[in-house]
């Protein structure tokens, strides 16, 4: 079974390959499923607004924080899921 660091490394590697994001990635959380069959790793990055509108300029909004949740098989390190938002905490209960 892979450990926490390996799960995070695999999630970051996968997101970098899919989206071309590098050092921008931050780990938000990583959780081993209760049955220990998969890791759920949530990563975030800053998505800069390329052409801000007037309101965004006045408010000083430069971008948004985006989240990707990667689910990794804990036995063979394969990515088995990708989500655009972090999981709802009720899923883990």
PDB file of N, CA and C in Angstrom:
ATOM      1  N   UNK A   1       0.845  -1.189   0.000  1.00  0.00           N
ATOM      2  CA  UNK A   1       0.000   0.000   0.000  1.00  0.00           C
ATOM      3  C   UNK A   1       0.889   1.251   0.000  1.00  0.00           C
ATOM      4  N   UNK A   2       0.502   2.248  -0.792  1.00  0.00           N
ATOM      5  CA  UNK A   2       1.288   3.480  -0.827  1.00  0.00           C
ATOM      6  C   UNK A   2       0.998   4.315   0.414  1.00  0.00           C
ATOM      7  N   UNK A   3       1.986   5.128   0.792  1.00  0.00           N
ATOM      8  CA  UNK A   3       1.806   5.976   1.968  1.00  0.00           C
ATOM      9  C   UNK A   3       1.333   7.369   1.550  1.00  0.00           C
ATOM     10  N   UNK A   4       1.171   8.231   2.531  1.00  0.00           N
ATOM     11  CA  UNK A   4       0.654   9.581   2.309  1.00  0.00           C
ATOM     12  C   UNK A   4       1.494  10.363   1.302  1.00  0.00           C
ATOM     13  N   UNK A   5       2.795  10.358   1.478  1.00  0.00           N
ATOM     14  CA  UNK A   5       3.676  11.123   0.588  1.00  0.00           C
ATOM     15  C   UNK A   5       3.571  10.630  -0.852  1.00  0.00           C
ATOM     16  N   UNK A   6       3.532   9.325  -1.039  1.00  0.00           N
ATOM     17  CA  UNK A   6       3.412   8.767  -2.387  1.00  0.00           C
ATOM     18  C   UNK A   6       2.074   9.161  -3.025  1.00  0.00           C
ATOM     19  N   UNK A   7       1.014   9.164  -2.232  1.00  0.00           N
ATOM     20  CA  UNK A   7      -0.299   9.551  -2.755  1.00  0.00           C
ATOM     21  C   UNK A   7      -0.293  11.014  -3.201  1.00  0.00           C
ATOM     22  N   UNK A   8       0.296  11.884  -2.389  1.00  0.00           N
ATOM     23  CA  UNK A   8       0.386  13.306  -2.741  1.00  0.00           C
ATOM     24  C   UNK A   8       1.235  13.499  -3.986  1.00  0.00           C
ATOM     25  N   UNK A   9       2.380  12.827  -4.037  1.00  0.00           N
ATOM     26  CA  UNK A   9       3.261  12.931  -5.212  1.00  0.00           C
ATOM     27  C   UNK A   9       2.539  12.494  -6.482  1.00  0.00           C
ATOM     28  N   UNK A  10       1.795  11.394  -6.413  1.00  0.00           N
ATOM     29  CA  UNK A  10       1.068  10.886  -7.579  1.00  0.00           C
ATOM     30  C   UNK A  10      -0.013  11.880  -8.008  1.00  0.00           C
ATOM     31  N   UNK A  11      -0.744  12.452  -7.042  1.00  0.00           N
ATOM     32  CA  UNK A  11      -1.791  13.422  -7.365  1.00  0.00           C
ATOM     33  C   UNK A  11      -1.196  14.658  -8.038  1.00  0.00           C
ATOM     34  N   UNK A  12      -0.096  15.170  -7.500  1.00  0.00           N
ATOM     35  CA  UNK A  12       0.554  16.348  -8.094  1.00  0.00           C
ATOM     36  C   UNK A  12       1.067  16.035  -9.500  1.00  0.00           C
ATOM     37  N   UNK A  13       1.680  14.892  -9.668  1.00  0.00           N
ATOM     38  CA  UNK A  13       2.192  14.474 -10.978  1.00  0.00           C
ATOM     39  C   UNK A  13       1.049  14.398 -11.996  1.00  0.00           C
ATOM     40  N   UNK A  14      -0.077  13.828 -11.596  1.00  0.00           N
ATOM     41  CA  UNK A  14      -1.225  13.690 -12.486  1.00  0.00           C
ATOM     42  C   UNK A  14      -1.783  15.049 -12.898  1.00  0.00           C
ATOM     43  N   UNK A  15      -1.970  15.956 -11.948  1.00  0.00           N
ATOM     44  CA  UNK A  15      -2.504  17.281 -12.250  1.00  0.00           C
ATOM     45  C   UNK A  15      -1.539  18.073 -13.130  1.00  0.00           C
ATOM     46  N   UNK A  16      -0.247  17.951 -12.882  1.00  0.00           N
ATOM     47  CA  UNK A  16       0.738  18.643 -13.722  1.00  0.00           C
ATOM     48  C   UNK A  16       0.664  18.147 -15.158  1.00  0.00           C
ATOM     49  N   UNK A  17       0.498  16.835 -15.352  1.00  0.00           N
ATOM     50  CA  UNK A  17       0.395  16.277 -16.697  1.00  0.00           C
ATOM     51  C   UNK A  17      -0.896  16.714 -17.386  1.00  0.00           C
ATOM     52  N   UNK A  18      -1.990  16.749 -16.632  1.00  0.00           N
ATOM     53  CA  UNK A  18      -3.287  17.080 -17.227  1.00  0.00           C
ATOM     54  C   UNK A  18      -3.447  18.573 -17.514  1.00  0.00           C
ATOM     55  N   UNK A  19      -2.964  19.427 -16.620  1.00  0.00           N
ATOM     56  CA  UNK A  19      -3.258  20.857 -16.697  1.00  0.00           C
ATOM     57  C   UNK A  19      -2.027  21.750 -16.856  1.00  0.00           C
ATOM     58  N   UNK A  20      -0.850  21.171 -16.816  1.00  0.00           N
ATOM     59  CA  UNK A  20       0.359  21.969 -16.985  1.00  0.00           C
ATOM     60  C   UNK A  20       0.676  22.879 -15.809  1.00  0.00           C
ATOM     61  N   UNK A  21       0.151  22.549 -14.655  1.00  0.00           N
ATOM     62  CA  UNK A  21       0.416  23.356 -13.462  1.00  0.00           C
ATOM     63  C   UNK A  21       1.647  22.806 -12.759  1.00  0.00           C
ATOM     64  N   UNK A  22       2.489  23.670 -12.284  1.00  0.00           N
ATOM     65  CA  UNK A  22       3.700  23.230 -11.612  1.00  0.00           C
ATOM     66  C   UNK A  22       3.732  23.623 -10.165  1.00  0.00           C
ATOM     67  N   UNK A  23       4.622  24.558  -9.853  1.00  0.00           N
ATOM     68  CA  UNK A  23       4.831  24.974  -8.474  1.00  0.00           C
ATOM     69  C   UNK A  23       3.625  25.683  -7.869  1.00  0.00           C
ATOM     70  N   UNK A  24       2.605  25.948  -8.674  1.00  0.00           N
ATOM     71  CA  UNK A  24       1.397  26.601  -8.166  1.00  0.00           C
ATOM     72  C   UNK A  24       0.574  25.693  -7.265  1.00  0.00           C
ATOM     73  N   UNK A  25       0.750  24.389  -7.366  1.00  0.00           N
ATOM     74  CA  UNK A  25      -0.090  23.443  -6.637  1.00  0.00           C
ATOM     75  C   UNK A  25       0.173  23.461  -5.142  1.00  0.00           C
ATOM     76  N   UNK A  26      -0.916  23.455  -4.388  1.00  0.00           N
ATOM     77  CA  UNK A  26      -0.824  23.364  -2.929  1.00  0.00           C
ATOM     78  C   UNK A  26      -1.681  22.193  -2.473  1.00  0.00           C
ATOM     79  N   UNK A  27      -1.196  21.469  -1.485  1.00  0.00           N
ATOM     80  CA  UNK A  27      -1.968  20.374  -0.925  1.00  0.00           C
ATOM     81  C   UNK A  27      -2.950  20.951   0.091  1.00  0.00           C
ATOM     82  N   UNK A  28      -4.217  20.674  -0.101  1.00  0.00           N
ATOM     83  CA  UNK A  28      -5.237  21.123   0.838  1.00  0.00           C
ATOM     84  C   UNK A  28      -5.518  20.040   1.874  1.00  0.00           C
ATOM     85  N   UNK A  29      -5.672  18.802   1.401  1.00  0.00           N
ATOM     86  CA  UNK A  29      -5.842  17.690   2.323  1.00  0.00           C
ATOM     87  C   UNK A  29      -5.648  16.374   1.595  1.00  0.00           C
ATOM     88  N   UNK A  30      -5.361  15.347   2.370  1.00  0.00           N
ATOM     89  CA  UNK A  30      -5.202  13.994   1.845  1.00  0.00           C
ATOM     90  C   UNK A  30      -5.778  13.034   2.873  1.00  0.00           C
ATOM     91  N   UNK A  31      -6.652  12.149   2.398  1.00  0.00           N
ATOM     92  CA  UNK A  31      -7.364  11.258   3.310  1.00  0.00           C
ATOM     93  C   UNK A  31      -7.361   9.840   2.744  1.00  0.00           C
ATOM     94  N   UNK A  32      -7.015   8.888   3.600  1.00  0.00           N
ATOM     95  CA  UNK A  32      -7.107   7.473   3.252  1.00  0.00           C
ATOM     96  C   UNK A  32      -8.540   7.025   3.536  1.00  0.00           C
ATOM     97  N   UNK A  33      -9.144   6.321   2.588  1.00  0.00           N
ATOM     98  CA  UNK A  33     -10.532   5.874   2.771  1.00  0.00           C
ATOM     99  C   UNK A  33     -10.617   4.901   3.948  1.00  0.00           C
ATOM    100  N   UNK A  34     -11.793   4.800   4.566  1.00  0.00           N
ATOM    101  CA  UNK A  34     -11.945   3.890   5.706  1.00  0.00           C
ATOM    102  C   UNK A  34     -11.568   2.441   5.391  1.00  0.00           C
ATOM    103  N   UNK A  35     -11.806   2.008   4.144  1.00  0.00           N
ATOM    104  CA  UNK A  35     -11.453   0.636   3.772  1.00  0.00           C
ATOM    105  C   UNK A  35      -9.998   0.501   3.312  1.00  0.00           C
ATOM    106  N   UNK A  36      -9.274   1.637   3.331  1.00  0.00           N
ATOM    107  CA  UNK A  36      -7.850   1.705   2.967  1.00  0.00           C
ATOM    108  C   UNK A  36      -7.568   1.311   1.512  1.00  0.00           C
ATOM    109  N   UNK A  37      -8.584   1.413   0.658  1.00  0.00           N
ATOM    110  CA  UNK A  37      -8.411   1.052  -0.743  1.00  0.00           C
ATOM    111  C   UNK A  37      -8.027   2.235  -1.626  1.00  0.00           C
ATOM    112  N   UNK A  38      -8.249   3.464  -1.128  1.00  0.00           N
ATOM    113  CA  UNK A  38      -7.926   4.623  -1.967  1.00  0.00           C
ATOM    114  C   UNK A  38      -7.554   5.833  -1.115  1.00  0.00           C
ATOM    115  N   UNK A  39      -6.789   6.703  -1.740  1.00  0.00           N
ATOM    116  CA  UNK A  39      -6.438   8.003  -1.163  1.00  0.00           C
ATOM    117  C   UNK A  39      -7.221   9.068  -1.919  1.00  0.00           C
ATOM    118  N   UNK A  40      -7.724  10.052  -1.204  1.00  0.00           N
ATOM    119  CA  UNK A  40      -8.364  11.207  -1.809  1.00  0.00           C
ATOM    120  C   UNK A  40      -7.490  12.415  -1.478  1.00  0.00           C
ATOM    121  N   UNK A  41      -6.893  13.007  -2.501  1.00  0.00           N
ATOM    122  CA  UNK A  41      -5.961  14.124  -2.325  1.00  0.00           C
ATOM    123  C   UNK A  41      -6.554  15.363  -2.988  1.00  0.00           C
ATOM    124  N   UNK A  42      -6.763  16.415  -2.203  1.00  0.00           N
ATOM    125  CA  UNK A  42      -7.286  17.672  -2.737  1.00  0.00           C
ATOM    126  C   UNK A  42      -6.145  18.658  -2.884  1.00  0.00           C
ATOM    127  N   UNK A  43      -5.991  19.155  -4.108  1.00  0.00           N
ATOM    128  CA  UNK A  43      -4.963  20.146  -4.434  1.00  0.00           C
ATOM    129  C   UNK A  43      -5.649  21.437  -4.858  1.00  0.00           C
ATOM    130  N   UNK A  44      -4.966  22.552  -4.661  1.00  0.00           N
ATOM    131  CA  UNK A  44      -5.519  23.828  -5.109  1.00  0.00           C
ATOM    132  C   UNK A  44      -4.455  24.599  -5.880  1.00  0.00           C
ATOM    133  N   UNK A  45      -4.929  25.560  -6.661  1.00  0.00           N
ATOM    134  CA  UNK A  45      -4.035  26.456  -7.393  1.00  0.00           C
ATOM    135  C   UNK A  45      -4.768  27.763  -7.653  1.00  0.00           C
ATOM    136  N   UNK A  46      -4.018  28.813  -7.906  1.00  0.00           N
ATOM    137  CA  UNK A  46      -4.583  30.128  -8.181  1.00  0.00           C
ATOM    138  C   UNK A  46      -4.796  30.265  -9.682  1.00  0.00           C
ATOM    139  N   UNK A  47      -6.011  30.571 -10.084  1.00  0.00           N
ATOM    140  CA  UNK A  47      -6.359  30.750 -11.489  1.00  0.00           C
ATOM    141  C   UNK A  47      -6.542  32.240 -11.742  1.00  0.00           C
ATOM    142  N   UNK A  48      -5.547  32.860 -12.348  1.00  0.00           N
ATOM    143  CA  UNK A  48      -5.565  34.308 -12.568  1.00  0.00           C
ATOM    144  C   UNK A  48      -6.592  34.688 -13.632  1.00  0.00           C
ATOM    145  N   UNK A  49      -7.315  35.783 -13.370  1.00  0.00           N
ATOM    146  CA  UNK A  49      -8.274  36.320 -14.332  1.00  0.00           C
ATOM    147  C   UNK A  49      -7.479  37.029 -15.431  1.00  0.00           C
ATOM    148  N   UNK A  50      -7.626  36.552 -16.663  1.00  0.00           N
ATOM    149  CA  UNK A  50      -6.835  37.090 -17.772  1.00  0.00           C
ATOM    150  C   UNK A  50      -7.278  38.482 -18.202  1.00  0.00           C
ATOM    151  N   UNK A  51      -8.577  38.718 -18.225  1.00  0.00           N
ATOM    152  CA  UNK A  51      -9.107  40.020 -18.623  1.00  0.00           C
ATOM    153  C   UNK A  51     -10.180  40.448 -17.622  1.00  0.00           C
ATOM    154  N   UNK A  52      -9.779  41.005 -16.477  1.00  0.00           N
ATOM    155  CA  UNK A  52     -10.764  41.369 -15.457  1.00  0.00           C
ATOM    156  C   UNK A  52     -11.720  42.467 -15.946  1.00  0.00           C
ATOM    157  N   UNK A  53     -12.977  42.352 -15.506  1.00  0.00           N
ATOM    158  CA  UNK A  53     -13.945  43.397 -15.840  1.00  0.00           C
ATOM    159  C   UNK A  53     -13.765  44.567 -14.865  1.00  0.00           C
ATOM    160  N   UNK A  54     -14.543  45.605 -15.029  1.00  0.00           N
ATOM    161  CA  UNK A  54     -14.373  46.813 -14.211  1.00  0.00           C
ATOM    162  C   UNK A  54     -14.603  46.547 -12.716  1.00  0.00           C
ATOM    163  N   UNK A  55     -15.639  45.781 -12.404  1.00  0.00           N
ATOM    164  CA  UNK A  55     -15.918  45.477 -10.998  1.00  0.00           C
ATOM    165  C   UNK A  55     -14.766  44.690 -10.367  1.00  0.00           C
ATOM    166  N   UNK A  56     -14.251  43.718 -11.087  1.00  0.00           N
ATOM    167  CA  UNK A  56     -13.118  42.937 -10.572  1.00  0.00           C
ATOM    168  C   UNK A  56     -11.901  43.833 -10.342  1.00  0.00           C
ATOM    169  N   UNK A  57     -11.686  44.791 -11.231  1.00  0.00           N
ATOM    170  CA  UNK A  57     -10.575  45.728 -11.070  1.00  0.00           C
ATOM    171  C   UNK A  57     -10.765  46.593  -9.830  1.00  0.00           C
ATOM    172  N   UNK A  58     -11.992  47.139  -9.656  1.00  0.00           N
ATOM    173  CA  UNK A  58     -12.279  48.008  -8.508  1.00  0.00           C
ATOM    174  C   UNK A  58     -12.109  47.232  -7.197  1.00  0.00           C
ATOM    175  N   UNK A  59     -12.584  45.996  -7.178  1.00  0.00           N
ATOM    176  CA  UNK A  59     -12.498  45.185  -5.963  1.00  0.00           C
ATOM    177  C   UNK A  59     -11.116  44.557  -5.756  1.00  0.00           C
ATOM    178  N   UNK A  60     -10.267  44.668  -6.755  1.00  0.00           N
ATOM    179  CA  UNK A  60      -8.923  44.103  -6.649  1.00  0.00           C
ATOM    180  C   UNK A  60      -8.885  42.590  -6.787  1.00  0.00           C
ATOM    181  N   UNK A  61      -9.910  42.038  -7.429  1.00  0.00           N
ATOM    182  CA  UNK A  61      -9.946  40.586  -7.630  1.00  0.00           C
ATOM    183  C   UNK A  61      -9.008  40.207  -8.764  1.00  0.00           C
ATOM    184  N   UNK A  62      -8.056  39.371  -8.454  1.00  0.00           N
ATOM    185  CA  UNK A  62      -7.062  38.984  -9.455  1.00  0.00           C
ATOM    186  C   UNK A  62      -7.253  37.570  -9.979  1.00  0.00           C
ATOM    187  N   UNK A  63      -8.058  36.786  -9.275  1.00  0.00           N
ATOM    188  CA  UNK A  63      -8.276  35.415  -9.709  1.00  0.00           C
ATOM    189  C   UNK A  63      -9.068  34.634  -8.685  1.00  0.00           C
ATOM    190  N   UNK A  64      -9.121  33.345  -8.898  1.00  0.00           N
ATOM    191  CA  UNK A  64      -9.864  32.468  -8.005  1.00  0.00           C
ATOM    192  C   UNK A  64      -8.993  31.299  -7.589  1.00  0.00           C
ATOM    193  N   UNK A  65      -9.324  30.741  -6.453  1.00  0.00           N
ATOM    194  CA  UNK A  65      -8.644  29.546  -5.995  1.00  0.00           C
ATOM    195  C   UNK A  65      -9.438  28.352  -6.503  1.00  0.00           C
ATOM    196  N   UNK A  66      -8.797  27.523  -7.298  1.00  0.00           N
ATOM    197  CA  UNK A  66      -9.449  26.354  -7.882  1.00  0.00           C
ATOM    198  C   UNK A  66      -9.008  25.102  -7.130  1.00  0.00           C
ATOM    199  N   UNK A  67      -9.899  24.117  -7.079  1.00  0.00           N
ATOM    200  CA  UNK A  67      -9.613  22.871  -6.383  1.00  0.00           C
ATOM    201  C   UNK A  67      -9.750  21.678  -7.322  1.00  0.00           C
ATOM    202  N   UNK A  68      -8.871  20.718  -7.162  1.00  0.00           N
ATOM    203  CA  UNK A  68      -8.965  19.439  -7.859  1.00  0.00           C
ATOM    204  C   UNK A  68      -8.786  18.352  -6.815  1.00  0.00           C
ATOM    205  N   UNK A  69      -9.707  17.396  -6.832  1.00  0.00           N
ATOM    206  CA  UNK A  69      -9.584  16.252  -5.932  1.00  0.00           C
ATOM    207  C   UNK A  69      -9.253  15.030  -6.772  1.00  0.00           C
ATOM    208  N   UNK A  70      -8.152  14.375  -6.441  1.00  0.00           N
ATOM    209  CA  UNK A  70      -7.672  13.209  -7.168  1.00  0.00           C
ATOM    210  C   UNK A  70      -7.819  11.995  -6.256  1.00  0.00           C
ATOM    211  N   UNK A  71      -8.444  10.944  -6.776  1.00  0.00           N
ATOM    212  CA  UNK A  71      -8.600   9.706  -6.018  1.00  0.00           C
ATOM    213  C   UNK A  71      -7.634   8.679  -6.611  1.00  0.00           C
ATOM    214  N   UNK A  72      -6.830   8.087  -5.729  1.00  0.00           N
ATOM    215  CA  UNK A  72      -5.750   7.189  -6.153  1.00  0.00           C
ATOM    216  C   UNK A  72      -5.930   5.836  -5.491  1.00  0.00           C
ATOM    217  N   UNK A  73      -5.808   4.778  -6.290  1.00  0.00           N
ATOM    218  CA  UNK A  73      -5.845   3.418  -5.761  1.00  0.00           C
ATOM    219  C   UNK A  73      -4.630   3.220  -4.865  1.00  0.00           C
ATOM    220  N   UNK A  74      -4.846   2.792  -3.644  1.00  0.00           N
ATOM    221  CA  UNK A  74      -3.742   2.699  -2.681  1.00  0.00           C
ATOM    222  C   UNK A  74      -2.830   1.499  -2.932  1.00  0.00           C
ATOM    223  N   UNK A  75      -3.262   0.564  -3.761  1.00  0.00           N
ATOM    224  CA  UNK A  75      -2.422  -0.605  -4.036  1.00  0.00           C
ATOM    225  C   UNK A  75      -1.507  -0.403  -5.246  1.00  0.00           C
ATOM    226  N   UNK A  76      -2.056   0.133  -6.332  1.00  0.00           N
ATOM    227  CA  UNK A  76      -1.250   0.195  -7.562  1.00  0.00           C
ATOM    228  C   UNK A  76      -0.931   1.614  -8.044  1.00  0.00           C
ATOM    229  N   UNK A  77      -1.265   2.630  -7.257  1.00  0.00           N
ATOM    230  CA  UNK A  77      -0.960   4.033  -7.551  1.00  0.00           C
ATOM    231  C   UNK A  77      -1.701   4.582  -8.773  1.00  0.00           C
ATOM    232  N   UNK A  78      -2.714   3.900  -9.286  1.00  0.00           N
ATOM    233  CA  UNK A  78      -3.417   4.427 -10.450  1.00  0.00           C
ATOM    234  C   UNK A  78      -4.461   5.451 -10.017  1.00  0.00           C
ATOM    235  N   UNK A  79      -4.649   6.462 -10.868  1.00  0.00           N
ATOM    236  CA  UNK A  79      -5.671   7.474 -10.611  1.00  0.00           C
ATOM    237  C   UNK A  79      -7.006   6.880 -11.018  1.00  0.00           C
ATOM    238  N   UNK A  80      -7.966   6.883 -10.076  1.00  0.00           N
ATOM    239  CA  UNK A  80      -9.267   6.280 -10.354  1.00  0.00           C
ATOM    240  C   UNK A  80     -10.398   7.306 -10.318  1.00  0.00           C
ATOM    241  N   UNK A  81     -10.051   8.566 -10.051  1.00  0.00           N
ATOM    242  CA  UNK A  81     -11.081   9.600 -10.047  1.00  0.00           C
ATOM    243  C   UNK A  81     -10.481  10.988 -10.033  1.00  0.00           C
ATOM    244  N   UNK A  82     -11.203  11.937 -10.635  1.00  0.00           N
ATOM    245  CA  UNK A  82     -10.793  13.340 -10.657  1.00  0.00           C
ATOM    246  C   UNK A  82     -12.049  14.184 -10.529  1.00  0.00           C
ATOM    247  N   UNK A  83     -12.038  15.109  -9.566  1.00  0.00           N
ATOM    248  CA  UNK A  83     -13.191  15.964  -9.314  1.00  0.00           C
ATOM    249  C   UNK A  83     -12.747  17.419  -9.298  1.00  0.00           C
ATOM    250  N   UNK A  84     -13.637  18.315  -9.689  1.00  0.00           N
ATOM    251  CA  UNK A  84     -13.322  19.740  -9.724  1.00  0.00           C
ATOM    252  C   UNK A  84     -13.504  20.439  -8.398  1.00  0.00           C
ATOM    253  N   UNK A  85     -14.142  19.802  -7.457  1.00  0.00           N
ATOM    254  CA  UNK A  85     -14.368  20.419  -6.152  1.00  0.00           C
ATOM    255  C   UNK A  85     -13.955  19.438  -5.074  1.00  0.00           C
ATOM    256  N   UNK A  86     -13.600  19.953  -3.910  1.00  0.00           N
ATOM    257  CA  UNK A  86     -13.308  19.038  -2.804  1.00  0.00           C
ATOM    258  C   UNK A  86     -14.569  18.270  -2.425  1.00  0.00           C
ATOM    259  N   UNK A  87     -14.382  17.125  -1.836  1.00  0.00           N
ATOM    260  CA  UNK A  87     -15.548  16.341  -1.434  1.00  0.00           C
ATOM    261  C   UNK A  87     -16.279  17.019  -0.292  1.00  0.00           C
ATOM    262  N   UNK A  88     -17.533  16.732  -0.211  1.00  0.00           N
ATOM    263  CA  UNK A  88     -18.362  17.197   0.910  1.00  0.00           C
ATOM    264  C   UNK A  88     -18.012  16.319   2.104  1.00  0.00           C
ATOM    265  N   UNK A  89     -17.791  16.921   3.241  1.00  0.00           N
ATOM    266  CA  UNK A  89     -17.362  16.162   4.419  1.00  0.00           C
ATOM    267  C   UNK A  89     -18.361  15.047   4.771  1.00  0.00           C
ATOM    268  N   UNK A  90     -19.610  15.161   4.351  1.00  0.00           N
ATOM    269  CA  UNK A  90     -20.578  14.117   4.650  1.00  0.00           C
ATOM    270  C   UNK A  90     -20.254  12.821   3.916  1.00  0.00           C
ATOM    271  N   UNK A  91     -19.471  12.906   2.823  1.00  0.00           N
ATOM    272  CA  UNK A  91     -19.067  11.708   2.083  1.00  0.00           C
ATOM    273  C   UNK A  91     -18.193  10.807   2.931  1.00  0.00           C
ATOM    274  N   UNK A  92     -17.377  11.399   3.796  1.00  0.00           N
ATOM    275  CA  UNK A  92     -16.424  10.623   4.580  1.00  0.00           C
ATOM    276  C   UNK A  92     -17.076   9.928   5.758  1.00  0.00           C
ATOM    277  N   UNK A  93     -18.277  10.338   6.116  1.00  0.00           N
ATOM    278  CA  UNK A  93     -18.941   9.769   7.302  1.00  0.00           C
ATOM    279  C   UNK A  93     -19.494   8.399   7.033  1.00  0.00           C
TER     280      UNK A  93
END
